[in-house]
Amino acid sequence: MKNIIIFGAPGSGKGTYSEEIKNRYGMGHISTGDVLRAEIKNGTELGKIAQGYIDNGQLIPDQLMIDILALQYDSHPTGKGVIFDGFPRTIAQAEALKRMLAERGHDLGMMIELIVGEDVLMERLLRRAQIEGRADDNEETIRKRFAVYHSQTEPLSKWFAAEGIRHTFDWGVCKTKEGMLEAIFQEIEKENGGVES
Ligand code: ATP
Ligand code: MG
């Protein structure tokens, strides 16, 4: 299986769809947000550094994030491909990921972009706040995360298009999680020349 980069705004469903893809195809899954939250929970040095950024809706500095990602990648089985969830989030991270994979004889694979309107995103994140209680899911921090997304992450969409690996899925068109998933699975199987699932 090709590697998959799941790309989208906060609350677009990166984690949810990653889980579904992982379960269907047996791929590896690296969520940088989950890695950082585990570090915070365990009170590590890295967790202490990360917390300040996350609580403020800011990104962790690129070089730190790139080092974390390489460690994660090297400790994951890569035979069935890996899903990158929440990484890369800047052009520098994308360039580093491409280089890191090339050094290992691998490539970026395909990028899946989830397009969801901001009103839907806000509603979802505020609902998630009540269920999961994530410290960064409050309206003020969510607004900051949207701003960071627009300024630092969204420009990457074009970078992936230029790489020729961008595949976009629009919530406004698919309308349901099942519809979105069906479209995503079809595209993944097309890209991999038809896969057994
Ligand atoms: P969702 O999973 O709902 O799409 P999200 O994109 O808001 O949510 P996570 O991917 O879990 O959330 O990331 C949470 C926070 O962790 C980010 O706001 C940021 O501070 C930090 N973070 C995660 N990945 C990166 C990254 N690649 N570079 C820099 N910071 C990151
Ligand atoms: Mg997530």
PDB file of N, CA and C and ligand atoms in Angstrom, residues 11 13-16 29 31-34 37 85-86 89 128 134, ligand 2:
ATOM      1  N   GLY A  11     -10.484  19.418  13.267  1.00  0.00           N
ATOM      2  CA  GLY A  11     -11.869  18.949  13.310  1.00  0.00           C
ATOM      3  C   GLY A  11     -12.382  18.399  11.988  1.00  0.00           C
ATOM      4  N   GLY A  13     -11.673  15.659  10.681  1.00  0.00           N
ATOM      5  CA  GLY A  13     -11.901  14.210  10.750  1.00  0.00           C
ATOM      6  C   GLY A  13     -10.668  13.391  10.428  1.00  0.00           C
ATOM      7  N   LYS A  14      -9.501  14.007  10.515  1.00  0.00           N
ATOM      8  CA  LYS A  14      -8.256  13.287  10.191  1.00  0.00           C
ATOM      9  C   LYS A  14      -8.126  12.004  11.015  1.00  0.00           C
ATOM     10  N   GLY A  15      -8.329  12.127  12.314  1.00  0.00           N
ATOM     11  CA  GLY A  15      -8.176  10.963  13.191  1.00  0.00           C
ATOM     12  C   GLY A  15      -9.230   9.897  12.909  1.00  0.00           C
ATOM     13  N   THR A  16     -10.459  10.339  12.727  1.00  0.00           N
ATOM     14  CA  THR A  16     -11.572   9.411  12.472  1.00  0.00           C
ATOM     15  C   THR A  16     -11.347   8.608  11.193  1.00  0.00           C
ATOM     16  N   HIS A  29      -0.306   3.787  11.578  1.00  0.00           N
ATOM     17  CA  HIS A  29      -0.957   5.093  11.761  1.00  0.00           C
ATOM     18  C   HIS A  29      -0.136   5.927  12.732  1.00  0.00           C
ATOM     19  N   SER A  31      -0.277   9.551  14.468  1.00  0.00           N
ATOM     20  CA  SER A  31      -0.961  10.824  14.725  1.00  0.00           C
ATOM     21  C   SER A  31      -0.048  11.674  15.590  1.00  0.00           C
ATOM     22  N   THR A  32       0.464  12.764  15.038  1.00  0.00           N
ATOM     23  CA  THR A  32       1.385  13.585  15.829  1.00  0.00           C
ATOM     24  C   THR A  32       0.678  14.225  17.020  1.00  0.00           C
ATOM     25  N   GLY A  33      -0.599  14.560  16.852  1.00  0.00           N
ATOM     26  CA  GLY A  33      -1.361  15.116  17.980  1.00  0.00           C
ATOM     27  C   GLY A  33      -1.450  14.106  19.117  1.00  0.00           C
ATOM     28  N   ASP A  34      -1.737  12.845  18.782  1.00  0.00           N
ATOM     29  CA  ASP A  34      -1.827  11.801  19.821  1.00  0.00           C
ATOM     30  C   ASP A  34      -0.472  11.573  20.482  1.00  0.00           C
ATOM     31  N   ARG A  37       0.061  14.463  22.876  1.00  0.00           N
ATOM     32  CA  ARG A  37      -0.814  14.379  24.054  1.00  0.00           C
ATOM     33  C   ARG A  37      -0.361  13.273  25.010  1.00  0.00           C
ATOM     34  N   ASP A  85      -1.074  11.363  10.091  1.00  0.00           N
ATOM     35  CA  ASP A  85      -2.273  12.102  10.519  1.00  0.00           C
ATOM     36  C   ASP A  85      -1.809  13.314  11.328  1.00  0.00           C
ATOM     37  N   GLY A  86      -1.950  14.493  10.733  1.00  0.00           N
ATOM     38  CA  GLY A  86      -1.526  15.709  11.439  1.00  0.00           C
ATOM     39  C   GLY A  86      -0.102  16.125  11.126  1.00  0.00           C
ATOM     40  N   ARG A  89       2.465  19.796   8.584  1.00  0.00           N
ATOM     41  CA  ARG A  89       1.596  20.953   8.751  1.00  0.00           C
ATOM     42  C   ARG A  89       2.235  22.225   8.232  1.00  0.00           C
ATOM     43  N   ARG A 128     -16.923  17.959  20.525  1.00  0.00           N
ATOM     44  CA  ARG A 128     -15.841  17.077  20.985  1.00  0.00           C
ATOM     45  C   ARG A 128     -15.328  17.532  22.362  1.00  0.00           C
ATOM     46  N   ARG A 134     -10.655  17.910  25.567  1.00  0.00           N
ATOM     47  CA  ARG A 134      -9.317  18.367  25.168  1.00  0.00           C
ATOM     48  C   ARG A 134      -9.138  19.837  25.489  1.00  0.00           C
TER      49      ARG A 134
HETATM   50 MG    MG B   2      -6.362  14.351  15.437  1.00  0.00          MG
END
